XYZ file of C-alpha atoms in Angstrom:
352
model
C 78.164 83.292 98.613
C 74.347 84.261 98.596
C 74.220 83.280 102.242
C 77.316 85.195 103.324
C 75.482 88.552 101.398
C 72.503 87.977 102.993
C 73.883 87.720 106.501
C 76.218 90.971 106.275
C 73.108 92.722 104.890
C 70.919 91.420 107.726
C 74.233 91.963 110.264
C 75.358 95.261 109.262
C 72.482 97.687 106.711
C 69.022 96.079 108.943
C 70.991 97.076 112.390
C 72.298 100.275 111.325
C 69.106 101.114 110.250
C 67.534 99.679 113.393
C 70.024 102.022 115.096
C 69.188 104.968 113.301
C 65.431 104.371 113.283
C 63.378 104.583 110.186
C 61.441 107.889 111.548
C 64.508 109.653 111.261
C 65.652 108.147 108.267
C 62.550 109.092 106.433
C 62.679 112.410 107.813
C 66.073 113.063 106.582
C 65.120 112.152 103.001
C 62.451 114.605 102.918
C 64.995 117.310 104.229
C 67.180 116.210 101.294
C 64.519 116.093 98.831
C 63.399 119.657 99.650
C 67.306 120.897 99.296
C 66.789 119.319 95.390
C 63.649 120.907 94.943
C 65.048 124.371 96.105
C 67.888 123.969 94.185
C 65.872 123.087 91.035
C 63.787 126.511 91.219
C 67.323 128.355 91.932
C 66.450 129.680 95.480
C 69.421 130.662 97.451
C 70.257 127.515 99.501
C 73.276 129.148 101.342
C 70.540 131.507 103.263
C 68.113 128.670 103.899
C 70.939 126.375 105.418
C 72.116 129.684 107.110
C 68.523 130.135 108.262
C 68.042 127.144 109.802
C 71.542 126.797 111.848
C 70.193 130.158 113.369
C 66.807 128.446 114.264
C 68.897 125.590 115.872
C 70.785 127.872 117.913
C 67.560 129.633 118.594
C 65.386 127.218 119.346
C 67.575 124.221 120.944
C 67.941 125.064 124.710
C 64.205 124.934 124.916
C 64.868 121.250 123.646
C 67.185 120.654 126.090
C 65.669 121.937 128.737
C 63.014 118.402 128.336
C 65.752 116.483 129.025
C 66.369 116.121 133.294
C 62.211 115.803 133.061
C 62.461 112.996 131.074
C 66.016 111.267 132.937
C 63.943 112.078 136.256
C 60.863 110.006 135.412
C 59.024 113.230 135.081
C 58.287 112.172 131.305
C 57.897 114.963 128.576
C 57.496 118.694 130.349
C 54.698 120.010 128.794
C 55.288 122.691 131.788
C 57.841 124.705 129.660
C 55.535 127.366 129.686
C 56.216 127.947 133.342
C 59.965 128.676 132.885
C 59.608 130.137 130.112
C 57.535 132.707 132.362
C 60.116 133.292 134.465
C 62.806 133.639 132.102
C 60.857 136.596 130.552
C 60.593 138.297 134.196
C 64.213 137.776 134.684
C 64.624 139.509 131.044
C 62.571 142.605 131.175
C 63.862 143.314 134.585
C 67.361 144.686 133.341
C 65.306 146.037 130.339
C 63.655 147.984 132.843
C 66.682 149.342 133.543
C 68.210 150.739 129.655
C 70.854 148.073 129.739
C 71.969 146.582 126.903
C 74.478 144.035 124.994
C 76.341 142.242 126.899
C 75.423 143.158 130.083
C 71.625 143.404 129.563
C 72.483 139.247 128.468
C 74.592 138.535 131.489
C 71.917 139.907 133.818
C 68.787 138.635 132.288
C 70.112 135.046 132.025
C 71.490 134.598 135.896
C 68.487 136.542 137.173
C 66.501 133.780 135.066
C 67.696 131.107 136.230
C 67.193 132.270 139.424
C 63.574 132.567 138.895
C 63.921 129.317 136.912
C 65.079 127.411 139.568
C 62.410 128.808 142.278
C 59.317 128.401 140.095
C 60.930 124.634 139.376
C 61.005 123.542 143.189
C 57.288 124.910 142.980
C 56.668 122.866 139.827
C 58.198 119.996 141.208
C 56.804 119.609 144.622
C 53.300 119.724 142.467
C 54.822 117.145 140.317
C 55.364 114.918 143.457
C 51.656 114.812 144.512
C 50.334 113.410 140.937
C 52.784 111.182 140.155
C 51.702 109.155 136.774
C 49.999 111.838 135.514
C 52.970 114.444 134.862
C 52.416 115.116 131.214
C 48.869 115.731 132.182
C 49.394 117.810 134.720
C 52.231 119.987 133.403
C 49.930 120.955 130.298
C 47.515 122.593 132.321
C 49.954 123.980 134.676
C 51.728 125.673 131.901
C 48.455 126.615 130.489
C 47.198 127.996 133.915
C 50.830 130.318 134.067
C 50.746 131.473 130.604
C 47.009 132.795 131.354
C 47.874 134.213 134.720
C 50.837 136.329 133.555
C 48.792 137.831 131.232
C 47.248 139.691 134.361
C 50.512 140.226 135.584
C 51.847 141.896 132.121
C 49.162 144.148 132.736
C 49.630 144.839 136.301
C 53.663 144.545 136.847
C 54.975 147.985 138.218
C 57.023 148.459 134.748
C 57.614 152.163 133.995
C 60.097 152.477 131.173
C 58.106 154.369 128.152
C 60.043 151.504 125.500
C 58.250 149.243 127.510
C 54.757 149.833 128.516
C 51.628 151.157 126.286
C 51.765 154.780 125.308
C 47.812 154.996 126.118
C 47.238 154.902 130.117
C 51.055 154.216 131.268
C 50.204 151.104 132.127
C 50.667 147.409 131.344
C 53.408 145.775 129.121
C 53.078 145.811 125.502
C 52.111 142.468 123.533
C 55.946 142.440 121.293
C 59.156 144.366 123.199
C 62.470 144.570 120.805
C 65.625 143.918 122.900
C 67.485 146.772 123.959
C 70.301 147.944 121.949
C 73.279 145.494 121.320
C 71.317 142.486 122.983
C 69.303 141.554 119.997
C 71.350 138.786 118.008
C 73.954 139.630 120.449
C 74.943 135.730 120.020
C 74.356 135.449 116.640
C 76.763 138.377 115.421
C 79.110 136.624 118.022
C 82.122 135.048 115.716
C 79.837 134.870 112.897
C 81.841 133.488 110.215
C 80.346 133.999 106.581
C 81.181 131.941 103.187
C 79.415 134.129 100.538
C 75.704 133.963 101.370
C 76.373 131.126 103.716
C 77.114 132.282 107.062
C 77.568 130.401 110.816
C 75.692 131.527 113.895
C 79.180 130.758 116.023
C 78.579 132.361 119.049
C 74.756 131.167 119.425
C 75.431 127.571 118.318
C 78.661 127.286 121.137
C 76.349 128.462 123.492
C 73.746 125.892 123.406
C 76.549 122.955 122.479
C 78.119 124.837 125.956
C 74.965 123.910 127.607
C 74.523 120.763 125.821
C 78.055 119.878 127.758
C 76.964 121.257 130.985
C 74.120 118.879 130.760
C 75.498 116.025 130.044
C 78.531 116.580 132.194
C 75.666 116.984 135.153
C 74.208 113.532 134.732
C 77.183 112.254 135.379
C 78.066 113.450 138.552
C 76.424 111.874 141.832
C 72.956 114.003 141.377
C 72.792 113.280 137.776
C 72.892 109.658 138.385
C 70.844 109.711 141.162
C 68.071 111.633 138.941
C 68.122 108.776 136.502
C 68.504 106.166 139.155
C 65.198 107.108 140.433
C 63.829 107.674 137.262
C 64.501 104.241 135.646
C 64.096 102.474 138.758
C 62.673 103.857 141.763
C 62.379 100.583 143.598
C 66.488 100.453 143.107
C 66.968 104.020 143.326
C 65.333 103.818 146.961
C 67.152 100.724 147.777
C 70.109 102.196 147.115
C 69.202 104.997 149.703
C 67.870 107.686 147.223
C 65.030 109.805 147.547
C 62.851 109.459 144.733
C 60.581 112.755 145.504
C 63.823 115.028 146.138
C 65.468 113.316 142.788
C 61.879 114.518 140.886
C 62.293 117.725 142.397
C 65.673 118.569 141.229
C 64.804 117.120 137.868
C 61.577 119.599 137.423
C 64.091 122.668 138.892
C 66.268 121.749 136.238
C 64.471 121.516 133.579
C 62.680 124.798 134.289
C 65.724 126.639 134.540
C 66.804 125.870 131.442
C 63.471 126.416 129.814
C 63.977 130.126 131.263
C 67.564 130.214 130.477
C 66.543 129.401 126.966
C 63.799 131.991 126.622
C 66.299 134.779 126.905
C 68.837 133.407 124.678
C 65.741 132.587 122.085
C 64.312 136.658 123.008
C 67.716 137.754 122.169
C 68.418 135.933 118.586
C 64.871 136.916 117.624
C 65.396 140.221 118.198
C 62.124 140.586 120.069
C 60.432 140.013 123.754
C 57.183 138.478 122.936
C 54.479 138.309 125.503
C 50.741 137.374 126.901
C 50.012 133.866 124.858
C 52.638 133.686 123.276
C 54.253 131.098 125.448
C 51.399 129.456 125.818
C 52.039 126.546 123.199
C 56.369 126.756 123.353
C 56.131 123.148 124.725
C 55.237 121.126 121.909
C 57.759 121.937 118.495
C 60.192 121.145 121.100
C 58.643 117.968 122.560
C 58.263 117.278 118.601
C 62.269 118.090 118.083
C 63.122 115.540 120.761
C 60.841 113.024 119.643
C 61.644 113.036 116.311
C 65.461 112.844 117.350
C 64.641 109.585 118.502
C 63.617 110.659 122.414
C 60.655 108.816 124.113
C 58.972 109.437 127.236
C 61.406 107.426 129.403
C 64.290 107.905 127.839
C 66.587 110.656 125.712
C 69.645 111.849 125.541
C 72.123 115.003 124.386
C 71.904 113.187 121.192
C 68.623 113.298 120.703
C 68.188 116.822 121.454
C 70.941 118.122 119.001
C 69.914 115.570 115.734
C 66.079 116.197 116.109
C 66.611 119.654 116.691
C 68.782 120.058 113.932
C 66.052 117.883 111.435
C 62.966 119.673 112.522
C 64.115 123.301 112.355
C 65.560 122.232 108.915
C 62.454 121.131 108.072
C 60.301 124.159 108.828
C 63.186 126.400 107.199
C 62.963 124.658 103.899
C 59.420 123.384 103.597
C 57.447 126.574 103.769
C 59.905 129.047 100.883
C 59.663 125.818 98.948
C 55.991 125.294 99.245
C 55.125 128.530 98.850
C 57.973 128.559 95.505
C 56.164 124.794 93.881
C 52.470 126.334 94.826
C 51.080 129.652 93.038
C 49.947 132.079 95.607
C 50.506 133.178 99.113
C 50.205 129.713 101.063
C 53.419 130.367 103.821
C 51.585 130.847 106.461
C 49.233 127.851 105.704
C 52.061 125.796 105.087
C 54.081 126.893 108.188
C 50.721 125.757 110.376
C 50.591 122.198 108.288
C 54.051 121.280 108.597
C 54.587 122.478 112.189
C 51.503 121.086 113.765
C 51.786 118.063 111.096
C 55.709 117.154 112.558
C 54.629 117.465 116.231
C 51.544 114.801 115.519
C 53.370 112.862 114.080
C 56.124 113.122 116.757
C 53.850 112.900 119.411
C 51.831 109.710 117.837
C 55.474 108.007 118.040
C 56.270 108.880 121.385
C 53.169 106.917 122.403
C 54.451 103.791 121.410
């Protein structure tokens, strides 16, 4: 009888948590444990859950957006930073122009995935000439954008008063609000509300929308060619497929969604924020897919919606309780110690 309990234990609880991994596992304890805490100094728990589906909504395209870089052998894009540069073009352009709501969405995101898409071949074809060093590479790149728009911000021929500084006419403020009707155009979008607790409908269907998309893509004949070449190029080009032109469409991917997330992201936070403020947008979500139990060669749609959903919750819940357990003003010094804390952590694990 011992025998037979030992076995199922070793059959079925060690591989289910060998499937679930012990990261994660651990992780979602702590989420739980912080719900108890909350709950024991009576702080409103529906808004804090609310809170942090909003910041999944918000903040999960840019997670999703690693994914063709990793399937393509590209490994994690620490080049967000790029399309995240071109989705804000492709936003402030129709800004420019007084629209708002709907339209003022509509336009920004196909104008930046347009951009998206171009800056990606451009990525990608640099991507091609250092392979094995990708991760490298694409920090700097972004890096090297980020600082180079910042001339641009100044210098773009922008004219609309809303938009530039009121001292010299020139140059793009440092924090734009959305136009009219566009901010938390998504969020107010079927919102459906329980008391306090209320659901982000209309931004959480858009990124599960895109989540679909994607995985949808990868399995049509370019999908599986992107992750034929990047799990085996030796097979991939056996099998007559272009490794470099698989790469390529991977990095345009991935960059299109990065900008395709930025204006979704602009548009929930109610604000346009410029200069460096991209600069470090790369790593929380390299950290999300990570901790969702991503690697460098290989996630999923999976990954991106569980450790998207865990580290958001996280930073929703640790810093009001933190700053609730600890006398004093420490939410900003918590927000930096669990943020940068999670992604070392992540990124320690993706190493493996």
């Amino acid at each position: 009888m011992r025998e037979r309990v030992l076995a199922l234990y070793e059959k079925w609880f060690l591989g289910r948590v060998a499937e679930i991994g012990i990261p994660r596992l651990l992780i979602t304890a702590f989420v739980l444990t912080l719900l108890g805490v909350a709950y024991f100094y009576g702080m409103n728990l529906s808004f804090l859950l609310s809170d942090s589906l909003v910041r999944v909504g918000r903040n999960g395209i840019l997670v999703l957006a690693l994914l063709p870089a990793v399937q393509g052998g590209l490994g994690l894009n620490f080049g967000l930073p790029v399309g995240v540069a071109a989705g804000l073009v492709g936003l402030l352009i129709p800004m420019e122009f007084d629209l708002g709501g709907w339209k003022c969405f509509v336009v920004a995101t196909v104008l930046a995935a347009l951009f998206g898409w171009l800056a990606g071949l451009a990525y990608g074809w640099l991507l091609n000439r250092v392979k094995g060093q990708e991760m490298m590479v694409g920090t700097y790149v972004g890096f090297s954008v980020v600082s180079g728009m910042c001339i641009f911000w100044l210098l773009a021929p922008f004219h609309n008063r809303k938009l530039i500084w009121p001292i010299g006419g020139q140059g793009l403020r440092t924090t734009l609000p959305c136009t009219s009707g566009m901010s938390r155009f998504l969020d107010d979008a079927w919102r459906v509300k329980f008391g306090d607790f209320s659901i982000p409908t209309g931004l959480l269907l858009y990124f599960l929308v895109l989540c679909g998309l994607v995985a949808l893509f990868f399995r049509t004949r370019a999908g599986l060619a992107i992750r034929a070449a990047g799990e085996n190029p030796l097979y991939a080009k056996a099998c007559g497929i272009s490794e470099d032109r698989s790469r390529l469409l991977a990095a345009a991917l991935s960059t299109m969604l990065a900008a395709v997330g930025i204006v979704a992201f602009s548009s929930s936070y109610g604000f346009v924020q410029l200069y460096l403020a991209p600069l470090m947008v790369a790593f929380p979500a390299v950290a999300a897919l990570l901790i969702g139990g991503g690697s460098v060669n290989r996630a999923s749609v999976s990954h991106v919606l569980i450790g998207t959903l865990l580290f958001q919750t996280l930073l929703t819940i640790a810093l009001p309780v933190a700053n609730k357990v600890v006398s004093g003003d420490i939410s900003e010094v918590a927000r930096v110690v669990v943020a940068n804390g999670m992604i070392l952590y992540a990124l320690t694990r993706g190493s493996r």
